[in-house]
């Protein structure tokens, strides 16, 4: 009888746990359909008007109102400047110090800002008018086995009801900056040399790192040459031929590339427009497709709103399994459409060569007068990477190294997109 009663109690506990979990899922789905965050609480940059407000004059002492978020007159501009400073390549630690020490602003829970709290707030996209939700089709069991973030990175951004504080262009620039930062080794984020973080070995696709060398007149030259990180630190089994090239030679080739392939096209461009059929613009096609996907997303949102509203007004109208199945189908379709919009936004914002000609001309004109960190910042806007391949040629008793250069500009398809190298992780420049 004891074992029998224990089994009954365990089954009852499982039943109650499943019931509570299903109710919370329905609650979160309902709030998402209302374009509200899953949990109602104050958010930085906004004034929160909760659904239930204490009111002694109302029946039961509680007055119901529409839950909404409105921009905060003081914190809203601070949230905008946070994004502007991060897009300008300020670190999260700098932003936390700025909030705590210079402004004296605290989080909505009264705590001081830390690196992780600033990062979570900016990554949430709430100030962009978006809600960050977990992909319902993901199988990582977020919220069951772990609670921090999705193990597979399958987080979606859906439109929220709160007014946006930043523009869509600022949000896209922030996402692009975060993507670039995550792919850059920590030491390469603060450039020491002109080509810091851009060089790759042509043999193994690993990072080329700086190495000091002895000067002819004595002493040492910092960053005299670039060598392959894999060959230097992991051996010939990681990269057999390796890489060895002088830093001044690489910088000279960069100047030649700018003058030859980018800036020279301005002088070669015709002064009078050439008549003929205009070439198709991929960005225009992406804009048209994005408008179609946005219309489809609006229809899906409206259908989801109607479904949830009907179920809230008449819970017996649909069988429980039918409501859950249709709701999940609409939510999955909505997530797929949002992913399509993100891909189309990248295609629509894809740069063209002509967009970078003034930047290249300005860099050439000021090459000798600006600092290496400034040259590096401009080159990062023009290039994905500089691939250097060195080969050893024997000439009897002597030998020499011949270097070949490939430049991968941002306005051309990435030739390494099929197989990005991960061998350079942790390499320092």
CSV table of C-alpha atoms in Angstrom, one decimal:
chain,number,residue,atom,x,y,z
A,1,UNK,CA,0.0,0.0,0.0
A,2,UNK,CA,2.9,2.4,0.7
A,3,UNK,CA,4.4,1.8,-2.7
A,4,UNK,CA,0.9,2.2,-4.3
A,5,UNK,CA,0.3,5.5,-2.6
A,6,UNK,CA,3.8,6.8,-3.5
A,7,UNK,CA,3.2,6.0,-7.2
A,8,UNK,CA,-0.1,7.8,-7.1
A,9,UNK,CA,1.5,10.9,-5.5
A,10,UNK,CA,4.3,10.9,-8.1
A,11,UNK,CA,1.8,10.6,-11.0
A,12,UNK,CA,-0.3,13.4,-9.5
A,13,UNK,CA,2.8,15.6,-9.2
A,14,UNK,CA,3.7,14.9,-12.9
A,15,UNK,CA,0.1,15.7,-13.9
A,16,UNK,CA,0.2,19.0,-12.0
A,17,UNK,CA,3.5,19.9,-13.5
A,18,UNK,CA,2.4,19.2,-17.0
A,19,UNK,CA,-0.8,21.2,-16.5
A,20,UNK,CA,1.0,24.2,-15.2
A,21,UNK,CA,3.5,24.0,-18.0
A,22,UNK,CA,0.8,23.9,-20.6
A,23,UNK,CA,-1.0,26.9,-19.0
A,24,UNK,CA,2.2,28.9,-19.0
A,25,UNK,CA,2.8,28.1,-22.7
A,26,UNK,CA,-0.7,29.3,-23.6
A,27,UNK,CA,-0.1,32.4,-21.5
A,28,UNK,CA,3.1,33.2,-23.3
A,29,UNK,CA,1.6,32.5,-26.7
A,30,UNK,CA,-1.3,34.8,-25.8
A,31,UNK,CA,1.1,37.6,-24.8
A,32,UNK,CA,3.1,37.2,-27.9
A,33,UNK,CA,-0.1,37.4,-30.0
A,34,UNK,CA,-0.8,40.6,-28.1
A,35,UNK,CA,2.8,41.7,-29.1
A,36,UNK,CA,3.8,41.9,-25.4
A,37,UNK,CA,6.9,40.3,-23.7
A,38,UNK,CA,6.3,36.9,-22.1
A,39,UNK,CA,6.7,38.4,-18.6
A,40,UNK,CA,5.3,41.9,-17.8
A,41,UNK,CA,7.8,44.1,-16.0
A,42,UNK,CA,9.5,47.5,-16.3
A,43,UNK,CA,11.9,47.8,-19.2
A,44,UNK,CA,14.7,50.4,-19.4
A,45,UNK,CA,13.8,53.3,-21.7
A,46,UNK,CA,10.1,52.8,-21.2
A,47,UNK,CA,7.2,53.5,-18.8
A,48,UNK,CA,5.3,50.3,-18.1
A,49,UNK,CA,1.6,50.5,-17.6
A,50,UNK,CA,0.6,47.1,-16.2
A,51,UNK,CA,-2.7,45.3,-16.7
A,52,UNK,CA,-3.8,45.4,-13.1
A,53,UNK,CA,-3.5,48.6,-11.1
A,54,UNK,CA,-4.4,49.0,-7.4
A,55,UNK,CA,-7.4,51.3,-7.1
A,56,UNK,CA,-9.3,51.6,-3.8
A,57,UNK,CA,-12.3,53.0,-5.7
A,58,UNK,CA,-12.6,50.0,-8.1
A,59,UNK,CA,-14.5,46.8,-7.2
A,60,UNK,CA,-12.1,44.4,-5.5
A,61,UNK,CA,-9.5,47.2,-5.2
A,62,UNK,CA,-8.0,46.4,-8.7
A,63,UNK,CA,-8.6,48.4,-11.9
A,64,UNK,CA,-7.9,46.7,-15.2
A,65,UNK,CA,-6.4,48.6,-18.1
A,66,UNK,CA,-4.6,48.0,-21.4
A,67,UNK,CA,-1.0,46.9,-20.7
A,68,UNK,CA,1.4,49.0,-22.7
A,69,UNK,CA,4.9,50.5,-22.8
A,70,UNK,CA,5.5,54.2,-23.5
A,71,UNK,CA,8.9,55.9,-24.1
A,72,UNK,CA,10.5,57.3,-20.9
A,73,UNK,CA,11.4,61.0,-21.4
A,74,UNK,CA,14.7,60.6,-19.6
A,75,UNK,CA,15.8,57.0,-20.1
A,76,UNK,CA,14.6,56.8,-23.7
A,77,UNK,CA,17.4,59.1,-25.1
A,78,UNK,CA,19.9,57.2,-23.0
A,79,UNK,CA,18.9,53.9,-24.6
A,80,UNK,CA,19.3,55.5,-28.0
A,81,UNK,CA,22.8,56.7,-27.1
A,82,UNK,CA,23.8,53.3,-25.8
A,83,UNK,CA,23.2,51.9,-29.3
A,84,UNK,CA,25.0,54.8,-31.0
A,85,UNK,CA,28.0,54.3,-28.8
A,86,UNK,CA,28.1,50.6,-29.4
A,87,UNK,CA,27.8,51.0,-33.1
A,88,UNK,CA,30.8,53.4,-32.8
A,89,UNK,CA,32.7,50.4,-31.4
A,90,UNK,CA,32.6,51.2,-27.8
A,91,UNK,CA,32.9,48.2,-25.5
A,92,UNK,CA,30.2,46.9,-23.1
A,93,UNK,CA,32.5,47.8,-20.2
A,94,UNK,CA,32.8,51.4,-21.4
A,95,UNK,CA,29.0,51.6,-21.6
A,96,UNK,CA,28.5,50.2,-18.1
A,97,UNK,CA,31.0,52.7,-16.7
A,98,UNK,CA,29.2,55.5,-18.6
A,99,UNK,CA,25.9,54.5,-17.1
A,100,UNK,CA,27.1,54.0,-13.6
A,101,UNK,CA,29.8,56.6,-13.1
A,102,UNK,CA,28.9,59.5,-15.4
A,103,UNK,CA,25.1,59.3,-15.5
A,104,UNK,CA,24.4,57.5,-12.3
A,105,UNK,CA,21.6,55.5,-13.9
A,106,UNK,CA,20.6,52.1,-12.5
A,107,UNK,CA,18.8,49.2,-13.9
A,108,UNK,CA,15.1,48.7,-13.5
A,109,UNK,CA,15.8,46.6,-10.4
A,110,UNK,CA,18.0,49.3,-8.8
A,111,UNK,CA,21.3,47.5,-9.5
A,112,UNK,CA,24.4,48.9,-11.1
A,113,UNK,CA,24.9,48.1,-14.7
A,114,UNK,CA,27.4,45.3,-15.6
A,115,UNK,CA,28.9,44.1,-18.8
A,116,UNK,CA,26.4,41.2,-19.1
A,117,UNK,CA,23.4,43.3,-18.2
A,118,UNK,CA,24.2,46.0,-20.9
A,119,UNK,CA,24.8,43.2,-23.4
A,120,UNK,CA,21.5,41.5,-22.6
A,121,UNK,CA,19.6,44.7,-22.9
A,122,UNK,CA,21.1,45.7,-26.3
A,123,UNK,CA,20.8,42.2,-27.7
A,124,UNK,CA,17.1,42.0,-26.7
A,125,UNK,CA,16.0,44.5,-29.4
A,126,UNK,CA,13.3,45.8,-27.1
A,127,UNK,CA,14.3,49.4,-27.9
A,128,UNK,CA,14.0,48.6,-31.6
A,129,UNK,CA,10.3,47.7,-31.1
A,130,UNK,CA,11.0,43.9,-31.2
A,131,UNK,CA,10.5,40.9,-28.9
A,132,UNK,CA,13.2,38.3,-28.7
A,133,UNK,CA,11.6,34.8,-28.5
A,134,UNK,CA,12.8,31.2,-28.7
A,135,UNK,CA,12.1,29.3,-31.9
A,136,UNK,CA,9.3,27.0,-31.1
A,137,UNK,CA,10.7,24.3,-33.5
A,138,UNK,CA,14.1,24.2,-31.6
A,139,UNK,CA,14.8,21.1,-29.6
A,140,UNK,CA,17.4,22.4,-27.2
A,141,UNK,CA,14.9,22.3,-24.3
A,142,UNK,CA,15.4,25.9,-23.2
A,143,UNK,CA,13.6,26.4,-19.9
A,144,UNK,CA,13.8,22.7,-19.0
A,145,UNK,CA,17.4,21.6,-19.0
A,146,UNK,CA,19.0,25.1,-19.1
A,147,UNK,CA,17.8,28.7,-18.7
A,148,UNK,CA,20.4,31.1,-20.0
A,149,UNK,CA,20.0,31.0,-23.8
A,150,UNK,CA,19.4,28.7,-26.7
A,151,UNK,CA,22.3,26.3,-27.3
A,152,UNK,CA,21.8,26.5,-31.0
A,153,UNK,CA,21.3,30.2,-31.2
A,154,UNK,CA,17.8,29.9,-32.6
A,155,UNK,CA,16.3,33.1,-31.2
A,156,UNK,CA,13.8,35.0,-33.3
A,157,UNK,CA,12.8,38.7,-33.3
A,158,UNK,CA,9.1,39.4,-33.8
A,159,UNK,CA,7.4,42.8,-33.9
A,160,UNK,CA,6.3,44.1,-30.5
A,161,UNK,CA,3.6,46.6,-29.5
A,162,UNK,CA,6.0,49.0,-27.8
A,163,UNK,CA,7.1,52.0,-29.9
A,164,UNK,CA,10.7,51.8,-31.2
A,165,UNK,CA,13.3,54.1,-29.7
A,166,UNK,CA,15.9,53.5,-32.4
A,167,UNK,CA,15.6,53.3,-36.2
A,168,UNK,CA,15.6,50.0,-38.2
A,169,UNK,CA,18.9,51.1,-39.7
A,170,UNK,CA,20.5,51.5,-36.3
A,171,UNK,CA,19.3,48.1,-35.3
A,172,UNK,CA,20.7,46.5,-38.4
A,173,UNK,CA,24.0,48.3,-37.9
A,174,UNK,CA,24.1,47.0,-34.3
A,175,UNK,CA,23.5,43.4,-35.4
A,176,UNK,CA,26.1,43.7,-38.1
A,177,UNK,CA,28.6,45.1,-35.6
A,178,UNK,CA,27.9,42.3,-33.1
A,179,UNK,CA,28.3,39.6,-35.8
A,180,UNK,CA,31.6,41.1,-36.8
A,181,UNK,CA,32.8,41.4,-33.2
A,182,UNK,CA,32.0,37.8,-32.4
A,183,UNK,CA,34.0,36.6,-35.4
A,184,UNK,CA,37.1,38.7,-34.5
A,185,UNK,CA,39.7,37.5,-32.0
A,186,UNK,CA,39.8,39.7,-28.8
A,187,UNK,CA,43.2,41.2,-29.5
A,188,UNK,CA,42.3,42.1,-33.0
A,189,UNK,CA,39.4,44.2,-31.9
A,190,UNK,CA,41.8,47.0,-31.0
A,191,UNK,CA,44.1,47.3,-33.9
A,192,UNK,CA,47.8,47.6,-33.5
A,193,UNK,CA,48.7,47.5,-37.2
A,194,UNK,CA,47.1,48.7,-40.4
A,195,UNK,CA,46.0,45.1,-41.4
A,196,UNK,CA,45.2,43.8,-37.9
A,197,UNK,CA,42.5,41.1,-38.1
A,198,UNK,CA,42.4,41.0,-41.9
A,199,UNK,CA,45.3,38.7,-42.9
A,200,UNK,CA,44.8,35.0,-43.6
A,201,UNK,CA,47.2,32.3,-44.6
A,202,UNK,CA,46.4,31.0,-48.1
A,203,UNK,CA,47.4,27.5,-47.3
A,204,UNK,CA,45.2,26.7,-44.3
A,205,UNK,CA,43.0,29.8,-44.1
A,206,UNK,CA,44.2,30.4,-40.6
A,207,UNK,CA,45.1,33.8,-39.2
A,208,UNK,CA,48.4,35.5,-39.9
A,209,UNK,CA,49.9,37.0,-36.7
A,210,UNK,CA,52.6,39.5,-36.2
A,211,UNK,CA,56.1,38.6,-35.1
A,212,UNK,CA,58.9,40.9,-34.1
A,213,UNK,CA,62.2,40.8,-36.0
A,214,UNK,CA,65.8,42.0,-35.6
A,215,UNK,CA,66.6,45.3,-37.4
A,216,UNK,CA,69.7,45.4,-39.6
A,217,UNK,CA,71.1,48.2,-37.4
A,218,UNK,CA,70.5,46.3,-34.3
A,219,UNK,CA,67.6,46.1,-31.9
A,220,UNK,CA,64.1,44.7,-32.6
A,221,UNK,CA,61.3,45.8,-34.9
A,222,UNK,CA,57.9,45.2,-33.4
A,223,UNK,CA,55.6,43.4,-35.8
A,224,UNK,CA,58.3,43.1,-38.4
A,225,UNK,CA,56.8,40.1,-40.2
A,226,UNK,CA,53.5,38.1,-40.4
A,227,UNK,CA,53.5,34.3,-39.9
A,228,UNK,CA,50.8,31.7,-40.0
A,229,UNK,CA,49.3,31.1,-36.5
A,230,UNK,CA,48.7,27.4,-37.2
A,231,UNK,CA,52.2,26.7,-38.5
A,232,UNK,CA,53.8,28.6,-35.6
A,233,UNK,CA,51.8,27.3,-32.7
A,234,UNK,CA,50.5,23.9,-33.9
A,235,UNK,CA,53.2,22.6,-36.2
A,236,UNK,CA,53.4,21.5,-39.8
A,237,UNK,CA,50.5,19.0,-39.4
A,238,UNK,CA,48.2,22.0,-39.1
A,239,UNK,CA,49.8,24.0,-41.9
A,240,UNK,CA,52.7,22.5,-43.8
A,241,UNK,CA,54.1,25.4,-46.0
A,242,UNK,CA,53.3,28.1,-43.4
A,243,UNK,CA,53.6,31.8,-44.1
A,244,UNK,CA,56.3,34.4,-43.8
A,245,UNK,CA,56.0,37.9,-45.2
A,246,UNK,CA,57.1,41.3,-44.1
A,247,UNK,CA,54.5,43.7,-42.7
A,248,UNK,CA,55.7,46.7,-44.9
A,249,UNK,CA,55.3,44.5,-48.0
A,250,UNK,CA,51.7,43.6,-47.1
A,251,UNK,CA,50.8,47.3,-46.5
A,252,UNK,CA,52.4,48.2,-49.8
A,253,UNK,CA,50.2,45.7,-51.6
A,254,UNK,CA,47.1,47.1,-49.9
A,255,UNK,CA,47.9,50.6,-51.2
A,256,UNK,CA,48.5,49.2,-54.7
A,257,UNK,CA,45.1,47.3,-54.5
A,258,UNK,CA,43.3,50.5,-53.5
A,259,UNK,CA,44.8,52.5,-56.3
A,260,UNK,CA,44.5,49.8,-58.9
A,261,UNK,CA,41.1,48.1,-58.3
A,262,UNK,CA,39.0,50.6,-56.3
A,263,UNK,CA,40.0,54.2,-56.7
A,264,UNK,CA,41.2,54.0,-60.3
A,265,UNK,CA,37.6,53.2,-61.5
A,266,UNK,CA,36.6,56.8,-60.7
A,267,UNK,CA,38.9,58.1,-63.4
A,268,UNK,CA,37.8,55.4,-65.8
A,269,UNK,CA,34.1,56.0,-65.3
A,270,UNK,CA,32.3,57.7,-68.2
A,271,UNK,CA,31.4,61.3,-67.6
A,272,UNK,CA,28.2,61.0,-69.7
A,273,UNK,CA,25.6,58.3,-68.9
A,274,UNK,CA,25.6,55.4,-71.4
A,275,UNK,CA,22.2,54.7,-73.0
A,276,UNK,CA,20.9,51.2,-72.9
A,277,UNK,CA,18.9,48.8,-70.8
A,278,UNK,CA,19.8,49.3,-67.1
A,279,UNK,CA,21.3,46.3,-65.4
A,280,UNK,CA,19.0,44.6,-62.9
A,281,UNK,CA,19.6,45.8,-59.3
A,282,UNK,CA,19.7,42.9,-56.8
A,283,UNK,CA,18.9,45.3,-54.0
A,284,UNK,CA,15.7,46.5,-55.8
A,285,UNK,CA,14.6,42.8,-56.3
A,286,UNK,CA,15.3,42.1,-52.6
A,287,UNK,CA,13.2,45.2,-51.7
A,288,UNK,CA,10.3,44.0,-53.8
A,289,UNK,CA,10.5,40.5,-52.2
A,290,UNK,CA,10.7,42.0,-48.8
A,291,UNK,CA,7.5,43.9,-49.3
A,292,UNK,CA,5.8,40.7,-50.3
A,293,UNK,CA,7.1,38.8,-47.3
A,294,UNK,CA,6.0,41.7,-45.0
A,295,UNK,CA,2.5,41.5,-46.4
A,296,UNK,CA,2.4,37.8,-45.8
A,297,UNK,CA,3.7,38.3,-42.2
A,298,UNK,CA,1.0,40.8,-41.6
A,299,UNK,CA,-1.7,38.3,-42.7
A,300,UNK,CA,-0.2,35.6,-40.5
A,301,UNK,CA,-0.1,38.0,-37.5
A,302,UNK,CA,-3.8,38.9,-38.1
A,303,UNK,CA,-4.7,35.2,-38.3
A,304,UNK,CA,-2.9,34.5,-35.1
A,305,UNK,CA,-4.6,37.5,-33.4
A,306,UNK,CA,-8.0,36.3,-34.5
A,307,UNK,CA,-7.4,32.7,-33.3
A,308,UNK,CA,-6.2,33.8,-29.9
A,309,UNK,CA,-9.0,36.3,-29.5
A,310,UNK,CA,-11.7,33.8,-30.4
A,311,UNK,CA,-10.2,31.3,-28.0
A,312,UNK,CA,-10.1,33.9,-25.2
A,313,UNK,CA,-13.7,34.9,-25.8
A,314,UNK,CA,-15.0,31.3,-26.3
A,315,UNK,CA,-12.6,28.6,-25.0
A,316,UNK,CA,-15.0,25.8,-26.0
A,317,UNK,CA,-15.1,26.9,-29.6
A,318,UNK,CA,-12.1,24.9,-30.6
A,319,UNK,CA,-10.9,21.5,-29.2
A,320,UNK,CA,-7.7,22.0,-27.1
A,321,UNK,CA,-5.5,19.9,-29.5
A,322,UNK,CA,-6.8,21.7,-32.6
A,323,UNK,CA,-6.2,25.2,-31.1
A,324,UNK,CA,-2.7,24.2,-30.0
A,325,UNK,CA,-1.8,22.7,-33.4
A,326,UNK,CA,-3.1,25.7,-35.4
A,327,UNK,CA,-1.4,28.1,-33.0
A,328,UNK,CA,1.9,26.3,-33.4
A,329,UNK,CA,1.6,26.2,-37.2
A,330,UNK,CA,0.9,29.9,-37.4
A,331,UNK,CA,3.8,30.7,-34.9
A,332,UNK,CA,6.2,28.5,-36.9
A,333,UNK,CA,5.1,30.1,-40.2
A,334,UNK,CA,5.6,33.5,-38.6
A,335,UNK,CA,9.2,32.6,-37.5
A,336,UNK,CA,10.0,31.3,-41.0
A,337,UNK,CA,8.8,34.6,-42.5
A,338,UNK,CA,10.9,36.6,-40.0
A,339,UNK,CA,13.9,34.6,-41.0
A,340,UNK,CA,13.2,35.3,-44.6
A,341,UNK,CA,12.9,39.0,-43.8
A,342,UNK,CA,16.3,39.0,-42.1
A,343,UNK,CA,17.9,37.3,-45.1
A,344,UNK,CA,16.2,39.8,-47.5
A,345,UNK,CA,17.3,42.7,-45.4
A,346,UNK,CA,20.9,41.5,-45.7
A,347,UNK,CA,20.5,41.2,-49.5
A,348,UNK,CA,18.8,44.6,-49.7
A,349,UNK,CA,21.6,46.3,-47.7
A,350,UNK,CA,24.4,44.5,-49.6
A,351,UNK,CA,26.9,47.1,-50.6
A,352,UNK,CA,28.0,48.0,-54.2
A,353,UNK,CA,31.5,48.9,-55.4
A,354,UNK,CA,30.5,52.4,-56.2
A,355,UNK,CA,29.5,53.0,-52.6
A,356,UNK,CA,33.0,52.6,-51.4
A,357,UNK,CA,35.0,54.6,-54.0
A,358,UNK,CA,34.9,57.9,-52.0
A,359,UNK,CA,36.1,56.0,-48.9
A,360,UNK,CA,39.0,54.4,-50.8
A,361,UNK,CA,40.0,57.7,-52.4
A,362,UNK,CA,40.0,59.4,-49.0
A,363,UNK,CA,42.0,56.6,-47.5
A,364,UNK,CA,44.6,56.9,-50.2
A,365,UNK,CA,44.9,60.6,-49.8
A,366,UNK,CA,45.3,60.5,-46.0
A,367,UNK,CA,47.3,57.2,-45.9
A,368,UNK,CA,50.5,58.6,-44.4
A,369,UNK,CA,48.8,61.2,-42.2
A,370,UNK,CA,46.4,59.0,-40.2
A,371,UNK,CA,47.2,56.4,-37.5
A,372,UNK,CA,47.3,52.6,-38.1
A,373,UNK,CA,44.2,52.1,-36.0
A,374,UNK,CA,42.3,54.6,-38.2
A,375,UNK,CA,43.5,52.9,-41.4
A,376,UNK,CA,42.5,49.6,-40.0
A,377,UNK,CA,39.0,50.9,-39.2
A,378,UNK,CA,38.5,52.0,-42.8
A,379,UNK,CA,40.0,48.9,-44.3
A,380,UNK,CA,37.6,46.7,-42.3
A,381,UNK,CA,34.7,48.5,-44.1
A,382,UNK,CA,36.3,47.7,-47.5
A,383,UNK,CA,37.7,44.2,-47.0
A,384,UNK,CA,36.6,40.8,-45.6
A,385,UNK,CA,40.2,39.6,-45.5
A,386,UNK,CA,43.6,39.7,-47.2
A,387,UNK,CA,44.8,36.3,-48.2
A,388,UNK,CA,48.6,35.9,-48.5
A,389,UNK,CA,50.2,32.7,-49.9
A,390,UNK,CA,53.9,32.3,-49.8
A,391,UNK,CA,55.8,29.7,-51.8
A,392,UNK,CA,59.5,28.8,-51.6
A,393,UNK,CA,61.4,28.7,-54.9
A,394,UNK,CA,64.9,27.1,-55.1
A,395,UNK,CA,67.6,28.8,-57.1
A,396,UNK,CA,70.5,26.4,-56.7
A,397,UNK,CA,72.3,27.1,-53.5
A,398,UNK,CA,69.9,30.0,-52.8
A,399,UNK,CA,66.1,30.2,-52.3
A,400,UNK,CA,63.5,32.9,-52.0
A,401,UNK,CA,59.9,33.3,-50.9
A,402,UNK,CA,57.3,34.5,-53.5
A,403,UNK,CA,54.1,36.0,-52.1
A,404,UNK,CA,50.7,36.0,-53.8
A,405,UNK,CA,47.9,38.3,-52.6
A,406,UNK,CA,44.1,37.9,-52.8
A,407,UNK,CA,41.8,40.7,-51.6
A,408,UNK,CA,38.2,39.8,-50.7
A,409,UNK,CA,36.2,43.0,-50.8
A,410,UNK,CA,32.8,43.3,-49.0
A,411,UNK,CA,30.9,44.1,-52.2
A,412,UNK,CA,31.7,40.8,-53.9
A,413,UNK,CA,30.4,37.4,-52.9
A,414,UNK,CA,32.5,35.8,-50.2
A,415,UNK,CA,34.7,33.1,-51.8
A,416,UNK,CA,35.2,31.5,-48.4
A,417,UNK,CA,31.6,31.4,-47.4
A,418,UNK,CA,31.3,27.7,-48.1
A,419,UNK,CA,34.0,26.7,-45.5
A,420,UNK,CA,35.0,29.3,-43.0
A,421,UNK,CA,38.1,28.4,-41.2
A,422,UNK,CA,37.9,28.0,-37.4
A,423,UNK,CA,41.6,27.2,-37.0
A,424,UNK,CA,42.5,30.8,-36.1
A,425,UNK,CA,40.3,31.0,-33.0
A,426,UNK,CA,42.2,32.6,-30.2
A,427,UNK,CA,45.0,33.9,-32.5
A,428,UNK,CA,46.5,37.2,-31.5
A,429,UNK,CA,47.7,39.9,-33.9
